[in-house]
PDB file of C-alpha atoms in Angstrom:
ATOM      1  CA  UNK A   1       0.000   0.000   0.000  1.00 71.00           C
ATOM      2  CA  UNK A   2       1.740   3.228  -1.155  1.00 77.00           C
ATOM      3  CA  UNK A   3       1.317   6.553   0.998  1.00 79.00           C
ATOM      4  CA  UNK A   4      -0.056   9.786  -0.638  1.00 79.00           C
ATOM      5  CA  UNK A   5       1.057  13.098   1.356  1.00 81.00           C
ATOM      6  CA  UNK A   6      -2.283  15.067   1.654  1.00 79.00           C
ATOM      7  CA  UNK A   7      -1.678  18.802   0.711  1.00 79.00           C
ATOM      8  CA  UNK A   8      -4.574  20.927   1.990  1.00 79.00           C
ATOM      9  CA  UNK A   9      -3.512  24.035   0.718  1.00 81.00           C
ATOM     10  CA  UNK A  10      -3.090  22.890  -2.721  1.00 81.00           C
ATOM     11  CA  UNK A  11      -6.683  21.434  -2.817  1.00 82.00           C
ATOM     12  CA  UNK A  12      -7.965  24.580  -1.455  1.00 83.00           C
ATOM     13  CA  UNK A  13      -5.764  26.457  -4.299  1.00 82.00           C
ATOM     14  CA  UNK A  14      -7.384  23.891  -6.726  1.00 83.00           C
ATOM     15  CA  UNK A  15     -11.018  24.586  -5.624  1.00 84.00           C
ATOM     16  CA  UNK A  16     -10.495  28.246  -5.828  1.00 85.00           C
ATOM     17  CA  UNK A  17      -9.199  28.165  -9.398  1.00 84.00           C
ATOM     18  CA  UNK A  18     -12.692  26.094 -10.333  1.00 85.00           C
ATOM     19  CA  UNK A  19     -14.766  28.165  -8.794  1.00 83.00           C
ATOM     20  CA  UNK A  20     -13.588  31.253 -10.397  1.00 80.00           C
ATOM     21  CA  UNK A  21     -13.999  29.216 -13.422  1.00 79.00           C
ATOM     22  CA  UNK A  22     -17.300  29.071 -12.567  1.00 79.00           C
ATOM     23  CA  UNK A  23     -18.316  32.038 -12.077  1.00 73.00           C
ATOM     24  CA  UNK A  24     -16.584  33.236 -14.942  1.00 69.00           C
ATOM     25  CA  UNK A  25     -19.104  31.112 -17.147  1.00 69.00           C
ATOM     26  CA  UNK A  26     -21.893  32.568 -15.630  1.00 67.00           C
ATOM     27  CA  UNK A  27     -20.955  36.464 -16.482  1.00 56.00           C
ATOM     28  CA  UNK A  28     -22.066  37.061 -20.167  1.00 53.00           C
ATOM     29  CA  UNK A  29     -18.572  36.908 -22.622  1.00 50.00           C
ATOM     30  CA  UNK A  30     -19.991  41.197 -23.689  1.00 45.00           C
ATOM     31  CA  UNK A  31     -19.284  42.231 -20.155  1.00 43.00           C
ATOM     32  CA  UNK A  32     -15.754  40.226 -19.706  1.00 46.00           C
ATOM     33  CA  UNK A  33     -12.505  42.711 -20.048  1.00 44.00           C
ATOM     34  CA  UNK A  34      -9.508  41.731 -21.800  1.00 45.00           C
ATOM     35  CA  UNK A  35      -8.081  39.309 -19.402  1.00 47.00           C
ATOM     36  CA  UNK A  36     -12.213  37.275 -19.556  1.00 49.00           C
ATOM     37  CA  UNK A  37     -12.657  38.570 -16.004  1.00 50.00           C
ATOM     38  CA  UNK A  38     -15.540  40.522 -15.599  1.00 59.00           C
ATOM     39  CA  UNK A  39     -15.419  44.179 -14.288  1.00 74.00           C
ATOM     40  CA  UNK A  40     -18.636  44.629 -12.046  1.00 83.00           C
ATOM     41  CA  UNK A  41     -18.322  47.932  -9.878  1.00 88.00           C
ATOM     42  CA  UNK A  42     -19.846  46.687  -6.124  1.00 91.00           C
ATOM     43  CA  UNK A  43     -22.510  48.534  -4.896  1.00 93.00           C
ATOM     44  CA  UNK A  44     -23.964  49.428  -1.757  1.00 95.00           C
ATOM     45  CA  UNK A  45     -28.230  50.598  -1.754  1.00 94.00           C
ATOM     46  CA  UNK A  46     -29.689  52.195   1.147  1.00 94.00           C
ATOM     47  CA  UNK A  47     -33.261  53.691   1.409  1.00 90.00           C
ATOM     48  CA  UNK A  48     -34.861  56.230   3.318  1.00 88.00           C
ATOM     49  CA  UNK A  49     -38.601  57.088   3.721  1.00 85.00           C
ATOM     50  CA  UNK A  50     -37.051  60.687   1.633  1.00 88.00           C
ATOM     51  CA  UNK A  51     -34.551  58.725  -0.746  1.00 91.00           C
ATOM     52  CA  UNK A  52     -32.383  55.906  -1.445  1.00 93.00           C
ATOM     53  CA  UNK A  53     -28.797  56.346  -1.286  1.00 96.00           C
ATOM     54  CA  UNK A  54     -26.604  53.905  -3.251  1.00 95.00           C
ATOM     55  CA  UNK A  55     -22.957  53.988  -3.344  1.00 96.00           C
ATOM     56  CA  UNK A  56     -20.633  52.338  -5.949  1.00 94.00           C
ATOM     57  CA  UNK A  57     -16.776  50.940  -5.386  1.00 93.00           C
ATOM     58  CA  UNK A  58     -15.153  52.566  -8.708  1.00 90.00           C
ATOM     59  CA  UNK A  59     -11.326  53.113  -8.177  1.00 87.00           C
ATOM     60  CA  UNK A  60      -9.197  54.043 -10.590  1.00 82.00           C
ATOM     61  CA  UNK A  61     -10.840  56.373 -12.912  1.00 85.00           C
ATOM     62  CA  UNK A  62     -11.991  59.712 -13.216  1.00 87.00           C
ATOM     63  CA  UNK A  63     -15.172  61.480 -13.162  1.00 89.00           C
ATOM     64  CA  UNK A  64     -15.248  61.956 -16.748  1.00 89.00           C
ATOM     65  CA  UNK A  65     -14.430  58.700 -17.508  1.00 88.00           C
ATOM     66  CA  UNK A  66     -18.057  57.575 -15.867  1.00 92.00           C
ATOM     67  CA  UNK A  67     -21.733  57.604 -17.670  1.00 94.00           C
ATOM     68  CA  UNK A  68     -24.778  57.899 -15.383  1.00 94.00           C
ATOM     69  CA  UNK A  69     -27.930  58.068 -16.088  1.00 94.00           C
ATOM     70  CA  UNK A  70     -31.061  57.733 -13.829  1.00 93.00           C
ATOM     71  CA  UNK A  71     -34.870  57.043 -14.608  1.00 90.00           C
ATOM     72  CA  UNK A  72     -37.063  56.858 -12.239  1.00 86.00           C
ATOM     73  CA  UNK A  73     -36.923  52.905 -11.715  1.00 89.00           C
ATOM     74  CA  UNK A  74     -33.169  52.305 -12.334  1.00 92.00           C
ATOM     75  CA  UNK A  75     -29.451  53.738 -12.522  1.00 94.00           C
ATOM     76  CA  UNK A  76     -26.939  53.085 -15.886  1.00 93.00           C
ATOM     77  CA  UNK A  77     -23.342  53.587 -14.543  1.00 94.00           C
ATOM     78  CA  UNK A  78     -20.993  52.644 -17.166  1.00 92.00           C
ATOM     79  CA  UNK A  79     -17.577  53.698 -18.222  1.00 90.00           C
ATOM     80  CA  UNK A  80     -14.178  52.541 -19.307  1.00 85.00           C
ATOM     81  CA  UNK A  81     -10.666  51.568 -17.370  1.00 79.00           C
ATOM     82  CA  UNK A  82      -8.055  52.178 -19.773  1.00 73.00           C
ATOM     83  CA  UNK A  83      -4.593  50.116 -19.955  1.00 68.00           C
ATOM     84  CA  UNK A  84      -1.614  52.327 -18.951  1.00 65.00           C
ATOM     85  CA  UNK A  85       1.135  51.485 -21.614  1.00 58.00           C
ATOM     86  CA  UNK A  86       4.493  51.402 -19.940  1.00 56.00           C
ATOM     87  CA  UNK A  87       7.999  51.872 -22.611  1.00 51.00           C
ATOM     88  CA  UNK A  88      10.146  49.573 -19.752  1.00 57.00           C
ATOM     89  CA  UNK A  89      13.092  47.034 -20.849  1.00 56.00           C
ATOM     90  CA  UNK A  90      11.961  44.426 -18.421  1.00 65.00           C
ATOM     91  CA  UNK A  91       8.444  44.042 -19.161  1.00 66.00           C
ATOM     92  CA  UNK A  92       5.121  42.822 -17.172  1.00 61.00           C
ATOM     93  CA  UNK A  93       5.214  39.508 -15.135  1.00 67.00           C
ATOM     94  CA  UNK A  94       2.029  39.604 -13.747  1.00 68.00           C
ATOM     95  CA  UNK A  95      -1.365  42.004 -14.005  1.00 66.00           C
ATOM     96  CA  UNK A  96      -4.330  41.579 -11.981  1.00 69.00           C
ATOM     97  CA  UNK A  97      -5.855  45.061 -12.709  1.00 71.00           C
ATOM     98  CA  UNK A  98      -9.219  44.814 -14.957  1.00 71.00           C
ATOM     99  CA  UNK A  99      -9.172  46.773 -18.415  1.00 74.00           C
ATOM    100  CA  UNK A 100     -12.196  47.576 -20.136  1.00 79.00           C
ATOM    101  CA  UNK A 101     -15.292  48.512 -20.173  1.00 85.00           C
ATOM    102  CA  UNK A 102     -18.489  48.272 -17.937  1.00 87.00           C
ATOM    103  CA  UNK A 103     -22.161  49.046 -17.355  1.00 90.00           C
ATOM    104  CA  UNK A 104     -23.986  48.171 -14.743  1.00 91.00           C
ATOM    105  CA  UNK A 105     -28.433  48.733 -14.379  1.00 92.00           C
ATOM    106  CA  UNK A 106     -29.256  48.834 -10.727  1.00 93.00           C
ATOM    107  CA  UNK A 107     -33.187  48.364 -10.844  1.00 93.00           C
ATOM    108  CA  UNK A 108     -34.453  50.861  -7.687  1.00 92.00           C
ATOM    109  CA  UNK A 109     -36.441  49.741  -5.047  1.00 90.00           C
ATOM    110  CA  UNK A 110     -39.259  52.706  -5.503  1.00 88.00           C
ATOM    111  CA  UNK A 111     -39.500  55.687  -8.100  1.00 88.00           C
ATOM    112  CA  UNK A 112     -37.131  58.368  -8.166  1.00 90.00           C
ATOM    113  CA  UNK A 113     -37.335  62.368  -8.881  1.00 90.00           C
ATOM    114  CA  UNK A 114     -34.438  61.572 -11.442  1.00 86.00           C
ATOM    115  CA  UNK A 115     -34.231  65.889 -11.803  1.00 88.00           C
ATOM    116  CA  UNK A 116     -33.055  66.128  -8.494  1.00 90.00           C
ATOM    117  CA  UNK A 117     -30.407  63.927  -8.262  1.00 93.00           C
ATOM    118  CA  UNK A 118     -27.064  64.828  -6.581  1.00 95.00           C
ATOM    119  CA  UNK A 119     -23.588  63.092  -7.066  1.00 95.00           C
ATOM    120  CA  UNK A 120     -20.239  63.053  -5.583  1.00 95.00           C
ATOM    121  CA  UNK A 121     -17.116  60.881  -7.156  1.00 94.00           C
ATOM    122  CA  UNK A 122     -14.217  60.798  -4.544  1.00 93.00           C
ATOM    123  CA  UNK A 123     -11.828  58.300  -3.675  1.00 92.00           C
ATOM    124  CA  UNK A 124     -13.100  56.009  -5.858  1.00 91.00           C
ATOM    125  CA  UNK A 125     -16.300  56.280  -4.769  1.00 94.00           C
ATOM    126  CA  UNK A 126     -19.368  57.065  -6.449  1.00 95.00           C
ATOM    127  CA  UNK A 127     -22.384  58.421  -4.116  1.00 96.00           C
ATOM    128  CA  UNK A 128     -26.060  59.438  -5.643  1.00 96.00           C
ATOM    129  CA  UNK A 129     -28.352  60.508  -3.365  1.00 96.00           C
ATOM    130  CA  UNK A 130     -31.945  60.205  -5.280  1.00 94.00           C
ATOM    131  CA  UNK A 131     -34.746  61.357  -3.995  1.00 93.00           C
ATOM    132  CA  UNK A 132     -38.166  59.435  -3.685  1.00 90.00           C
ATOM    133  CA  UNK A 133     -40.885  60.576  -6.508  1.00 85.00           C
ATOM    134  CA  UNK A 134     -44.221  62.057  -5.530  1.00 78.00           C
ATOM    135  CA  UNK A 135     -45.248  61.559  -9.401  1.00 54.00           C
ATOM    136  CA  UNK A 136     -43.668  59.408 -11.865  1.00 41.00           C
ATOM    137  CA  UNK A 137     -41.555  60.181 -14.142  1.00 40.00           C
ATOM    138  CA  UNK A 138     -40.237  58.535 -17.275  1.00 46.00           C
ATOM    139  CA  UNK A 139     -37.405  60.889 -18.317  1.00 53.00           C
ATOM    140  CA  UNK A 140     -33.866  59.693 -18.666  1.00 67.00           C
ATOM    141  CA  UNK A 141     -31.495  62.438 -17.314  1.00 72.00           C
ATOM    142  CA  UNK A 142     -27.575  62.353 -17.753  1.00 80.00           C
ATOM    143  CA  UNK A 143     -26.459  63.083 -14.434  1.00 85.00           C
ATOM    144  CA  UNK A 144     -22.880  65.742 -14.544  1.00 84.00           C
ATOM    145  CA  UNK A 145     -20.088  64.203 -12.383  1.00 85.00           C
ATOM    146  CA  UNK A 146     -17.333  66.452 -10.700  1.00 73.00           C
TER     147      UNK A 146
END
């Protein structure tokens, strides 16, 4: 009876690597970047009896890099990450920043005046504060960053 040395920590590495496999096949191949990993800004929704607050991780770029636009059942943010090109003898081992573009449609919880929308883009961070509708509205409004 031969002896096999049991290597946790390269079964765990194993697992990880088919599970991001996984979920890789699950995110449509239009919203994948360059290196086929998708580039899905987190976000974070809070609502108020006045408004719902919603807050989206976006490092890395620039307010005038981003697109928003709200209606008054749902925010577009999309935009583009751009690959720095570096003129260096020794060349790139190993990238793990995302390239590309995105969009992501966050469906809202209850209507929205989407005319009286403020926004803030610091630190990566992209806050909208959007006020809760008395009447609807059905008017797409590009929202001005910075």
């Amino acid at each position: 009876m031969a002896l096999i040395r049991w290597e946790p920590l390269r079964e765990m590495d194993s697992l990880q690597r088919e599970m991001n496999r996984l979920f890789d096949s699950l995110t449509p191949a239009t919203d994948r970047a360059s290196n086929g990993v998708a580039f899905v800004p987190p976000a974070e929704l809070d609502e108020t009896p006045e408004a719902i607050h919603l807050k989206l991780e976006i490092p890395g770029m620039e307010a005038k890099d981003l697109d928003v636009q709200v209606t008054a059942e749902a925010v577009a943010i999309s935009g583009e990450r751009r690959h720095e090109t570096k003129s260096e003898d020794k060349g790139m081992t190993r990238s793990e920043f995302r390239y590309g573009s995105f969009r992501r449609v966050i469906p809202l919880p209850a209507r929205v005046q989407n005319d009286s929308v403020e926004a803030e883009y610091k630190n990566g961070v992209l806050n909208l504060n959007l006020p809760k509708a008395e009447a609807e509205k059905n008017r797409v409004v590009k929202v001005q960053l910075g």
